[in-house]
């Protein structure tokens, strides 16, 4: 199933996290460029061989996906072994059904397509849980294995600190029961040593190797001091409580209360174990799995409270939790009651309370489905509130509980989980793939079209506007240009220290720096009127070439020449034409022979115009008004203006089209389109001055 979903999914890099993990992997493979971050590198170690085996980004990405599939298979085998030892009295067929339910959870399917650390966290946490069980049963050398596993969790992600804290508490109880204090201290020494090695050597080495240039690394995790700030004020505690409620709501509704059933069973077992001689191994392993998951939940809520993140998925962040969920899902299925009993009703009421608390926080409405893959309600019930999402999940869970047949129950879980996976792919991942896969034209141009392989490629992040996330683009370009020395830089630094091209959002660099030529552009977002970024070369032949008399440019989405000509104020080109906003710039490479004898003609079409109410379009060449076009019908019309003799043909000529009558299709009742539209450009021609 995962291989099928991944077959056409490559190198889109939906989130910048992928860029961080891929950059770390490239560093382990010997590359050095500007890509330092605080993303932990355990997963990067596992995917680093892809950078040694391949040099093409798409091939590397497919190699990463192959590693992900291998890690997924290991996870399933480990959980199968774990539940076989935890529940030896259960029928083998029922254990297999529990395994199928746990393996079908959406996060594993979705994240196996991406370069995300959860792919490594899932099998590593499963292994740590199994080793915990072996320590409780056999002790001895298994203490060392458990210490290595827990320390390795920290290599993968900093939220593993919660699971390590739980492991420390359980280790004390096991040491008391088994009287193995020497092995206990060996466990502590191994685990602590790995944490110290990572924090004191691996992370600093990565930051040093990937710190090229003068810009600081992307250290996005809050410090421990900042993370604890919500605990120091009443407002912070309220914020934290609301985020804890949101995370708990997601854990319950996303797992269809399987985690609740596992937690309830653990609580009963812990109460019963107080009457027994020490902590039983099976209860200790279950406690590590469940309490490690709940500890991660608390740490995630604290992290986002410290950052005061307002996006809806930041109030119920599931991705950190899902690295530790697989054992709990399998155990929850086996602990599930045979009917809708008091335990189930209590879980439903807890989910309702959490939904109400979260709704009361009035979180934002924007949601990244990648972080809440099991929340199908966010796609199906987009216009509804969180309590209604709870109701929908509760109805589904109750229907499953009313079914007595194990095979039918497990099939219902699997169907719901696979449906969630399909929704995330159809409504999030595949659309993102279509958008972002086209956003690496500049990286591909550098890799394939530049004669010499540059050792330095500049990224002018200071030129990015408020609508562009330059950190996001920097991380994603790094995953493509790891072999070309990508670095963030200013234009001045680039001129003196880089031998390769410059990626910049500025379209007028040739006016600031002599000898620069824009040779390619990136496709911009459909709803944005901000173009770029653009690729600039020193003393390069112009591509496309200069426009001369008789040349025409067709405005269409597949015309690469058009991308370099569109400046501020144009939306993404459509199959037939490109819409302007109220003000829009064109940058035309006019041939010197055309300066005194040419006209620019444009085939334009207004959104709304008539003879009684014509649309007036002002045309400026540089800062000089050269024409006022009166467009009096809602059809395509040719209009033209003569180029003034004062234009500087050594650089692209800036033409500005302006109208005060731009409006939205939604305001006119034409469609729900909320873009502010002026005119649609269909074609542009360069004509002799004598032509009308």
XYZ file of C-alpha atoms in Angstrom:
692
model
C 0.000 0.000 0.000
C 2.737 2.451 0.945
C 4.764 1.609 -2.155
C 1.666 2.214 -4.271
C 1.083 5.639 -2.713
C 4.744 6.600 -3.181
C 5.022 5.567 -6.816
C 4.499 9.071 -8.300
C 5.524 11.119 -5.296
C 9.043 12.521 -5.417
C 11.085 15.421 -4.136
C 8.284 17.912 -3.569
C 9.469 18.759 -0.044
C 6.121 19.788 1.431
C 7.585 21.164 4.674
C 10.942 22.635 5.552
C 11.505 19.843 8.106
C 12.347 17.618 5.157
C 14.999 20.074 4.029
C 16.551 19.966 7.504
C 16.718 16.162 7.653
C 17.982 15.892 4.076
C 20.636 18.562 4.697
C 21.904 16.637 7.731
C 22.026 13.457 5.643
C 23.984 15.259 2.928
C 26.470 16.475 5.554
C 26.997 12.897 6.769
C 27.625 11.937 3.128
C 30.417 14.525 2.889
C 28.720 17.626 1.480
C 29.145 21.098 2.984
C 26.779 24.010 2.329
C 24.590 26.521 4.180
C 21.996 24.205 5.721
C 22.533 24.209 9.495
C 19.486 23.663 11.685
C 18.420 22.184 15.013
C 16.674 19.186 13.430
C 18.063 16.071 15.097
C 20.096 13.779 12.896
C 19.294 10.184 13.891
C 16.944 9.718 10.953
C 19.408 11.556 8.707
C 22.052 8.947 9.510
C 19.737 6.235 8.197
C 19.012 8.000 4.896
C 22.572 9.287 4.299
C 23.428 6.279 2.056
C 20.965 7.643 -0.522
C 23.315 10.625 -1.007
C 26.243 8.268 -1.495
C 24.439 6.078 -4.018
C 22.734 8.762 -6.130
C 23.380 12.345 -7.241
C 20.013 13.272 -8.760
C 17.558 14.729 -6.179
C 14.621 12.635 -7.383
C 16.697 9.441 -7.164
C 17.865 10.409 -3.678
C 14.269 11.022 -2.638
C 13.205 7.623 -3.946
C 16.093 6.126 -1.991
C 14.801 7.850 1.136
C 11.333 6.430 0.505
C 12.836 2.957 0.146
C 14.490 3.384 3.565
C 11.133 4.527 4.947
C 9.432 1.383 3.656
C 12.129 -0.763 5.249
C 11.679 1.057 8.571
C 7.913 0.560 8.298
C 8.352 -3.182 7.796
C 10.660 -3.340 10.830
C 8.028 -1.473 12.889
C 5.353 -4.017 12.025
C 7.638 -6.947 12.869
C 8.594 -5.390 16.201
C 4.984 -4.715 17.213
C 4.037 -8.256 16.186
C 6.770 -9.612 18.449
C 5.849 -7.207 21.250
C 2.142 -8.040 21.442
C 2.890 -11.766 21.087
C 4.965 -11.532 24.279
C 2.654 -9.113 26.088
C -0.516 -11.059 25.286
C 0.500 -14.724 25.006
C -2.994 -15.893 25.985
C -4.690 -14.025 23.130
C -5.550 -15.954 20.012
C -2.942 -15.503 17.290
C -5.647 -14.423 14.847
C -6.783 -11.630 17.180
C -3.212 -10.434 17.650
C -2.866 -10.246 13.872
C -6.053 -8.174 13.668
C -4.616 -5.798 16.280
C -1.425 -5.567 14.247
C -3.399 -4.801 11.068
C -5.269 -1.988 12.826
C -2.060 -0.473 14.220
C -0.280 -0.758 10.857
C -3.153 0.963 9.002
C -2.986 4.173 11.062
C -2.744 7.132 8.611
C 0.498 8.684 9.852
C 2.627 5.698 8.877
C 1.204 5.684 5.343
C 1.478 9.428 4.813
C 4.899 10.022 6.353
C 6.490 7.121 4.495
C 6.263 9.361 1.410
C 8.289 12.110 3.074
C 11.745 12.635 4.512
C 10.478 12.971 8.097
C 12.037 11.726 11.335
C 8.862 9.928 12.440
C 9.795 7.195 9.962
C 12.728 6.370 12.258
C 10.997 7.186 15.547
C 8.239 4.581 15.101
C 10.476 1.469 14.849
C 12.932 2.877 17.379
C 10.199 3.421 19.963
C 8.809 -0.042 19.265
C 12.290 -1.505 19.777
C 12.741 0.448 23.022
C 9.396 -0.892 24.288
C 10.349 -4.490 23.449
C 13.734 -4.067 25.143
C 11.982 -2.643 28.199
C 9.993 -5.877 28.393
C 13.191 -7.937 28.100
C 14.838 -5.961 30.913
C 11.859 -6.699 33.159
C 11.936 -10.384 32.275
C 15.602 -11.219 31.807
C 17.677 -8.229 32.866
C 21.407 -8.558 32.312
C 22.713 -7.380 28.954
C 19.255 -6.211 27.919
C 19.813 -3.197 30.186
C 22.576 -2.075 27.807
C 20.349 -2.590 24.762
C 17.553 -0.584 26.398
C 19.970 2.236 27.251
C 21.184 2.350 23.648
C 17.601 2.365 22.354
C 16.555 5.207 24.668
C 19.639 7.281 23.834
C 19.024 6.646 20.133
C 15.509 8.074 20.518
C 17.122 11.403 21.465
C 19.293 11.209 18.346
C 16.047 11.162 16.334
C 14.017 13.878 18.070
C 14.284 16.047 21.212
C 10.755 15.104 22.366
C 12.255 11.700 23.222
C 13.285 13.297 26.529
C 9.748 12.525 27.744
C 10.099 8.812 26.958
C 13.585 8.744 28.469
C 12.198 10.225 31.698
C 9.550 7.508 31.822
C 12.222 4.878 31.118
C 14.271 6.168 34.067
C 11.315 5.763 36.447
C 10.483 2.264 35.194
C 14.163 1.291 35.318
C 14.250 2.121 39.028
C 11.237 -0.131 39.664
C 12.788 -2.945 37.611
C 16.087 -2.555 39.480
C 14.257 -2.809 42.810
C 12.396 -5.908 41.678
C 15.401 -7.652 40.125
C 18.089 -6.265 42.466
C 20.215 -5.348 39.434
C 21.532 -1.976 40.487
C 24.801 -2.431 38.641
C 22.988 -3.013 35.388
C 20.674 -0.096 36.210
C 23.628 2.286 36.488
C 25.048 0.850 33.272
C 21.703 1.636 31.614
C 21.863 5.213 32.901
C 25.481 5.617 31.813
C 24.838 4.361 28.274
C 21.685 6.424 27.776
C 23.177 9.612 29.272
C 26.397 9.146 27.278
C 24.494 8.989 24.005
C 22.565 12.148 24.878
C 25.796 13.942 25.792
C 27.535 12.701 22.636
C 24.711 14.024 20.485
C 24.332 17.361 22.274
C 28.072 18.011 22.688
C 29.541 16.559 19.509
C 27.128 15.456 16.786
C 24.879 18.524 16.787
C 27.745 21.068 17.011
C 29.625 19.219 14.261
C 26.598 19.306 11.967
C 25.989 22.991 12.641
C 29.641 23.751 11.974
C 29.748 21.732 8.742
C 26.508 23.245 7.461
C 27.284 26.830 8.518
C 28.690 28.341 5.326
C 28.424 32.109 5.094
C 27.468 34.754 7.616
C 23.813 33.855 8.291
C 22.858 32.003 11.507
C 21.521 28.425 11.526
C 17.802 27.710 11.703
C 17.450 26.868 15.407
C 13.691 26.512 15.567
C 13.197 24.560 18.802
C 12.733 26.740 21.896
C 15.363 26.589 24.610
C 14.480 24.817 27.847
C 14.222 28.191 29.559
C 11.764 29.431 26.908
C 9.834 26.138 26.933
C 9.198 26.455 30.677
C 7.907 30.031 30.491
C 4.194 29.020 30.241
C 4.526 27.461 33.717
C 5.446 30.802 35.272
C 2.237 32.771 34.686
C -1.506 32.269 34.985
C -2.022 33.093 31.311
C 0.685 30.639 30.328
C -0.879 27.868 32.414
C -4.298 28.491 30.857
C -2.751 28.408 27.391
C -0.953 25.165 28.255
C -4.146 23.591 29.629
C -5.998 24.426 26.425
C -3.243 22.915 24.302
C -3.170 19.811 26.477
C -6.907 19.511 25.855
C -6.369 19.926 22.109
C -3.628 17.306 21.989
C -5.734 14.912 24.070
C -8.699 15.472 21.782
C -6.600 14.542 18.767
C -5.125 11.494 20.500
C -8.610 10.213 21.369
C -10.496 11.103 18.192
C -7.607 10.303 15.848
C -7.088 6.832 17.309
C -10.863 6.275 17.609
C -10.259 5.918 21.357
C -7.835 2.988 21.012
C -5.228 4.896 23.034
C -7.888 5.489 25.695
C -8.599 1.778 25.990
C -4.874 1.028 26.272
C -4.434 3.751 28.913
C -7.444 2.560 30.921
C -6.163 -1.010 30.937
C -2.722 0.199 32.037
C -4.273 2.135 34.916
C -6.131 -0.959 36.101
C -2.964 -3.030 35.838
C -0.915 -0.459 37.749
C -3.475 -0.378 40.549
C -3.434 -4.186 40.720
C 0.376 -4.269 40.677
C 0.587 -2.259 43.883
C -0.561 -5.385 45.701
C 2.047 -7.540 43.947
C 5.800 -7.885 44.489
C 7.232 -5.101 42.370
C 6.422 -4.064 38.826
C 5.620 -6.939 36.500
C 7.600 -6.880 33.234
C 4.479 -6.791 31.038
C 3.012 -3.881 33.000
C 6.354 -2.068 32.923
C 6.606 -2.365 29.136
C 3.016 -1.212 28.701
C 3.691 1.689 31.073
C 6.745 2.711 29.028
C 4.684 2.670 25.821
C 1.643 4.539 27.182
C 3.335 6.949 29.595
C 6.054 7.699 27.033
C 3.297 8.654 24.592
C 1.489 10.807 27.174
C 4.752 12.436 28.220
C 5.420 13.326 24.587
C 1.924 14.817 24.443
C 2.646 17.031 27.446
C 6.012 18.134 26.043
C 4.469 18.935 22.651
C 1.747 21.051 24.260
C 4.374 22.872 26.352
C 6.510 23.556 23.278
C 3.684 25.133 21.291
C 2.456 27.075 24.324
C 5.959 28.552 24.670
C 5.925 29.550 20.993
C 2.314 30.773 21.221
C 1.707 29.107 17.833
C -1.814 29.908 16.608
C -2.407 27.580 13.675
C -5.140 25.066 14.524
C -2.895 22.008 14.191
C -0.470 23.604 16.665
C -3.186 23.297 19.313
C -3.602 19.559 18.664
C -0.249 18.619 17.154
C -0.328 14.932 16.331
C 2.947 14.351 14.507
C 5.147 14.326 17.617
C 2.766 11.880 19.307
C 2.555 9.526 16.364
C 6.179 8.527 16.640
C 5.237 6.732 19.880
C 1.712 5.534 19.059
C 2.040 2.190 17.298
C 2.377 -0.052 20.410
C -0.499 1.798 22.100
C -2.781 1.267 19.092
C -2.187 -2.486 19.068
C -2.588 -2.737 22.840
C -5.707 -0.578 22.685
C -7.367 -2.897 20.200
C -6.684 -5.922 22.416
C -7.942 -4.033 25.495
C -11.067 -2.733 23.772
C -14.311 -3.709 25.552
C -16.757 -6.004 23.829
C -19.496 -3.402 24.070
C -20.171 0.273 24.750
C -19.422 0.104 28.482
C -18.552 2.641 31.171
C -14.917 2.818 30.083
C -15.952 3.687 26.550
C -18.490 6.261 27.724
C -15.919 7.866 30.020
C -13.534 8.162 27.076
C -16.225 9.765 24.929
C -17.011 12.272 27.687
C -13.323 13.109 28.098
C -13.088 13.741 24.352
C -16.138 16.006 24.521
C -14.667 18.008 27.397
C -11.360 18.428 25.536
C -13.204 19.543 22.384
C -15.135 22.179 24.337
C -11.979 23.486 26.038
C -10.157 23.660 22.697
C -13.063 25.446 21.020
C -13.081 27.949 23.884
C -9.477 28.851 23.115
C -10.633 30.133 19.695
C -7.631 28.745 17.788
C -6.914 29.722 14.209
C -8.673 27.969 11.347
C -5.630 27.220 9.161
C -4.564 23.591 9.474
C -1.686 21.569 8.054
C -3.102 18.089 7.482
C 0.363 16.577 7.652
C 0.388 17.195 11.405
C -3.078 15.714 12.058
C -3.293 12.904 9.523
C -6.016 10.997 11.394
C -8.348 13.997 11.713
C -10.571 13.264 8.712
C -13.167 15.683 10.062
C -10.932 18.618 9.119
C -11.414 17.664 5.454
C -14.970 16.349 5.481
C -16.422 18.868 7.965
C -14.317 21.919 7.144
C -16.988 24.456 8.094
C -17.825 22.802 11.415
C -16.479 23.418 14.918
C -14.248 21.136 16.997
C -17.150 19.800 19.154
C -18.840 18.647 15.958
C -15.616 16.943 14.938
C -15.728 15.101 18.271
C -19.315 14.070 17.627
C -18.428 12.637 14.217
C -15.482 10.660 15.624
C -17.576 9.492 18.580
C -20.316 8.184 16.307
C -17.792 6.190 14.264
C -16.103 4.765 17.393
C -19.484 3.847 18.935
C -20.563 2.078 15.758
C -17.371 0.005 15.860
C -17.931 -0.868 19.522
C -21.455 -2.074 18.767
C -20.005 -4.683 16.416
C -19.133 -7.921 18.237
C -17.235 -9.751 15.489
C -13.470 -9.202 15.725
C -12.865 -9.419 11.997
C -15.613 -6.895 11.258
C -14.321 -4.556 13.972
C -10.764 -4.583 12.714
C -11.981 -4.119 9.148
C -13.924 -1.009 10.204
C -10.840 0.468 11.883
C -8.706 -0.264 8.832
C -11.291 1.231 6.465
C -11.524 4.453 8.502
C -7.747 4.764 8.772
C -7.202 4.104 5.068
C -9.926 6.624 4.224
C -8.052 9.209 6.320
C -4.888 8.377 4.410
C -6.693 8.828 1.099
C -8.073 12.197 2.201
C -4.644 13.500 3.217
C -3.161 12.361 -0.090
C -6.013 13.691 -2.223
C -6.544 17.021 -0.448
C -3.075 17.842 0.829
C -0.087 15.830 -0.338
C -0.870 15.460 -4.025
C -1.921 19.119 -4.485
C 1.247 20.146 -2.630
C 3.268 17.850 -4.860
C 1.814 19.477 -7.970
C 2.635 22.930 -6.616
C 6.059 22.356 -5.102
C 7.375 19.971 -7.742
C 7.217 22.967 -10.091
C 9.004 25.257 -7.646
C 12.469 23.837 -8.278
C 12.985 24.990 -11.859
C 15.918 27.169 -10.785
C 17.643 24.317 -8.963
C 17.179 22.080 -12.001
C 18.473 24.855 -14.282
C 21.605 25.226 -12.166
C 22.203 21.473 -12.127
C 21.609 20.860 -15.835
C 21.969 24.107 -17.819
C 25.060 25.792 -16.395
C 28.193 24.648 -18.214
C 30.470 24.547 -15.157
C 29.240 23.070 -11.897
C 29.323 26.016 -9.461
C 30.804 25.555 -6.013
C 28.712 28.412 -4.616
C 25.107 29.364 -5.336
C 23.767 32.459 -3.597
C 20.268 32.819 -2.136
C 19.278 36.447 -1.629
C 16.898 35.877 1.295
C 16.776 39.594 2.111
C 14.920 40.205 -1.150
C 12.029 37.959 -0.114
C 8.830 39.817 0.708
C 6.432 39.131 3.595
C 4.467 36.638 1.479
C 7.531 34.447 0.865
C 8.954 32.193 3.537
C 12.627 32.550 2.693
C 13.601 30.062 5.429
C 11.264 27.529 3.838
C 12.723 28.068 0.362
C 16.293 28.006 1.717
C 15.710 24.618 3.355
C 14.088 23.194 0.229
C 16.700 24.516 -2.203
C 19.376 23.029 0.036
C 17.955 19.555 -0.558
C 18.469 20.086 -4.307
C 21.688 22.114 -4.383
C 23.656 20.319 -1.653
C 26.443 19.645 -4.163
C 26.652 23.241 -5.381
C 27.437 25.065 -2.145
C 24.099 26.836 -1.595
C 24.406 29.734 0.821
C 22.295 32.632 1.989
C 23.945 35.894 1.087
C 23.504 39.523 0.190
C 24.004 40.680 -3.385
C 27.234 42.418 -2.403
C 28.634 39.315 -0.674
C 27.629 37.145 -3.615
C 29.516 39.360 -6.080
C 32.776 38.907 -4.185
C 32.565 35.382 -2.764
C 30.448 33.189 -5.090
C 31.411 31.720 -8.444
C 27.876 30.592 -9.330
C 24.463 32.168 -9.915
C 22.246 34.108 -7.532
C 18.659 33.231 -6.653
C 16.793 36.431 -5.795
C 13.240 37.732 -5.568
C 14.391 41.099 -6.952
C 13.592 41.597 -10.640
C 15.597 44.803 -11.001
C 19.052 43.605 -9.943
C 20.441 44.524 -13.358
C 19.685 48.153 -12.492
C 21.704 47.909 -9.272
C 24.564 45.738 -10.508
C 25.975 46.030 -14.016
C 26.439 42.906 -16.071
C 23.690 40.779 -14.515
C 21.162 38.848 -16.582
C 18.017 37.075 -15.435
C 17.946 33.686 -17.177
C 15.148 31.755 -15.451
C 12.285 32.206 -13.007
C 10.397 30.044 -10.550
C 6.693 29.486 -10.963
C 4.823 31.471 -8.331
C 1.714 30.555 -6.367
C -1.661 30.758 -8.079
C -3.120 33.269 -5.590
C -0.014 35.442 -5.334
C 0.899 38.458 -7.458
C 4.510 38.282 -6.317
C 6.763 36.656 -8.946
C 10.036 34.862 -8.611
C 12.463 34.077 -7.369
C 14.674 34.667 -10.410
C 18.041 33.225 -11.390
C 20.745 35.809 -12.122
C 24.050 35.192 -13.891
C 27.048 37.423 -14.513
C 27.772 38.390 -18.120
C 25.501 35.679 -19.481
C 23.839 35.416 -22.853
C 20.197 36.366 -22.517
C 17.749 33.489 -22.513
C 15.215 34.171 -23.871
C 16.890 36.404 -26.454
C 16.142 40.069 -27.143
C 12.727 40.892 -28.599
C 12.885 42.303 -32.122
C 10.235 43.485 -34.613
C 7.822 40.702 -35.408
C 8.446 38.721 -32.224
C 5.412 37.734 -30.199
C 4.939 36.245 -26.763
C 1.890 34.095 -26.084
C 0.685 34.358 -22.497
C 0.164 30.759 -21.370
C 1.187 28.549 -18.487
C 3.609 26.504 -20.576
C 5.528 29.486 -21.973
C 8.789 29.638 -20.008
C 9.736 32.900 -21.724
C 6.754 34.590 -20.110
C 7.929 33.862 -16.561
C 10.917 36.183 -16.875
C 8.741 38.994 -18.213
C 6.145 38.989 -15.449
C 6.982 41.299 -12.575
C 4.901 42.402 -9.604
C 1.142 42.341 -9.985
C 0.496 39.236 -12.125
C -1.161 36.036 -11.017
C 0.103 32.644 -12.159
C -0.331 32.142 -15.922
C -3.323 30.077 -17.005
C -3.583 27.805 -20.077
C -4.803 30.824 -22.057
C -3.699 34.167 -20.668
C -2.500 35.720 -17.444
C -4.484 38.095 -15.187
C -3.129 41.311 -13.749
C -4.145 42.878 -10.468
C -4.760 46.625 -10.269
C -1.105 47.398 -11.005
C 1.236 45.050 -12.862
C 4.758 45.194 -14.250
C 6.222 43.668 -17.394
C 9.955 43.403 -18.001
C 10.687 43.266 -21.727
C 14.137 42.592 -23.237
C 13.884 45.105 -26.106
C 16.520 44.854 -28.831
C 18.616 48.034 -29.340
C 17.553 48.260 -32.993
C 13.967 48.643 -31.804
C 14.473 51.651 -29.601
C 13.293 54.331 -32.051
C 11.059 52.390 -34.362
C 8.879 50.006 -32.406
C 5.483 49.673 -30.860
C 4.398 47.216 -28.198
C 0.982 45.714 -28.910
C -0.984 43.699 -26.379
C -4.074 41.549 -26.764
C -5.973 42.204 -23.533
C -9.387 41.403 -22.104
C -11.062 43.099 -19.105
C -13.034 41.337 -16.396
C -15.896 43.829 -16.771
C -16.208 46.735 -19.261
C -18.786 48.342 -21.564
C -19.168 51.360 -23.821
C -20.963 53.163 -20.994
C -18.377 52.166 -18.396
C -15.057 51.488 -20.139
C -12.031 50.244 -18.260
C -9.177 52.744 -18.436
C -5.684 51.276 -18.394
C -2.729 53.584 -17.869
C 0.538 52.474 -19.495
C 3.936 53.625 -18.260
C 7.350 52.871 -19.708
C 9.788 53.223 -16.832
C 8.227 56.249 -15.085
C 6.815 57.918 -18.213
C 3.100 57.713 -19.075
C 2.862 56.746 -22.731
C -0.796 55.777 -23.186
C -4.281 55.541 -21.711
C -6.217 52.649 -23.191
C -10.028 52.710 -23.120
C -11.309 49.142 -23.174
C -15.043 49.241 -23.878
C -16.076 45.600 -24.260
C -15.587 42.284 -22.473
C -13.699 40.701 -25.318
C -10.113 40.428 -26.468
C -8.845 43.696 -27.964
C -5.534 44.857 -29.410
C -4.017 48.029 -27.974
C -0.534 49.417 -28.524
C 1.876 52.179 -27.593
C 5.121 53.479 -29.071
C 8.343 52.928 -27.183
C 10.031 56.211 -26.225
C 13.556 56.752 -27.594
C 14.975 57.209 -24.099
C 14.753 53.572 -23.013
C 17.979 51.828 -22.016
C 18.077 48.648 -24.086
C 21.129 47.354 -22.209
C 18.679 46.139 -19.611
C 15.087 44.964 -19.517
C 12.495 47.701 -20.002
C 9.903 48.055 -17.248
C 6.315 48.577 -18.382
C 3.570 49.203 -15.846
C -0.156 48.663 -16.494
C -2.464 50.342 -13.988
C -6.215 50.587 -13.526
C -8.370 51.776 -10.665
C -11.282 49.603 -11.810
C -9.881 46.230 -10.838
C -12.396 44.084 -8.962
C -13.100 40.479 -8.009
C -15.301 37.948 -9.819
C -16.915 37.296 -6.447
C -17.974 40.955 -6.129
C -19.504 40.837 -9.604
C -21.318 37.573 -8.908
C -19.389 35.771 -11.658
C -17.777 33.142 -9.422
C -16.342 32.633 -5.937
C -12.908 33.800 -7.145
C -11.641 36.394 -4.647
C -8.654 37.607 -6.686
C -8.613 41.297 -7.578
C -8.428 41.265 -11.391
C -7.643 44.032 -13.869
C -7.028 42.762 -17.400
C -6.102 39.425 -18.901
C -3.078 39.474 -21.198
C -3.341 36.942 -24.043
C -0.506 37.959 -26.350
C 2.231 40.540 -26.738
C 3.876 41.612 -29.994
C 6.707 43.909 -30.978
C 5.735 45.834 -34.131
C 7.244 48.464 -36.353
C 6.338 52.003 -35.321
C 4.348 52.471 -38.516
C 2.027 49.563 -37.631
C -1.156 50.428 -35.768
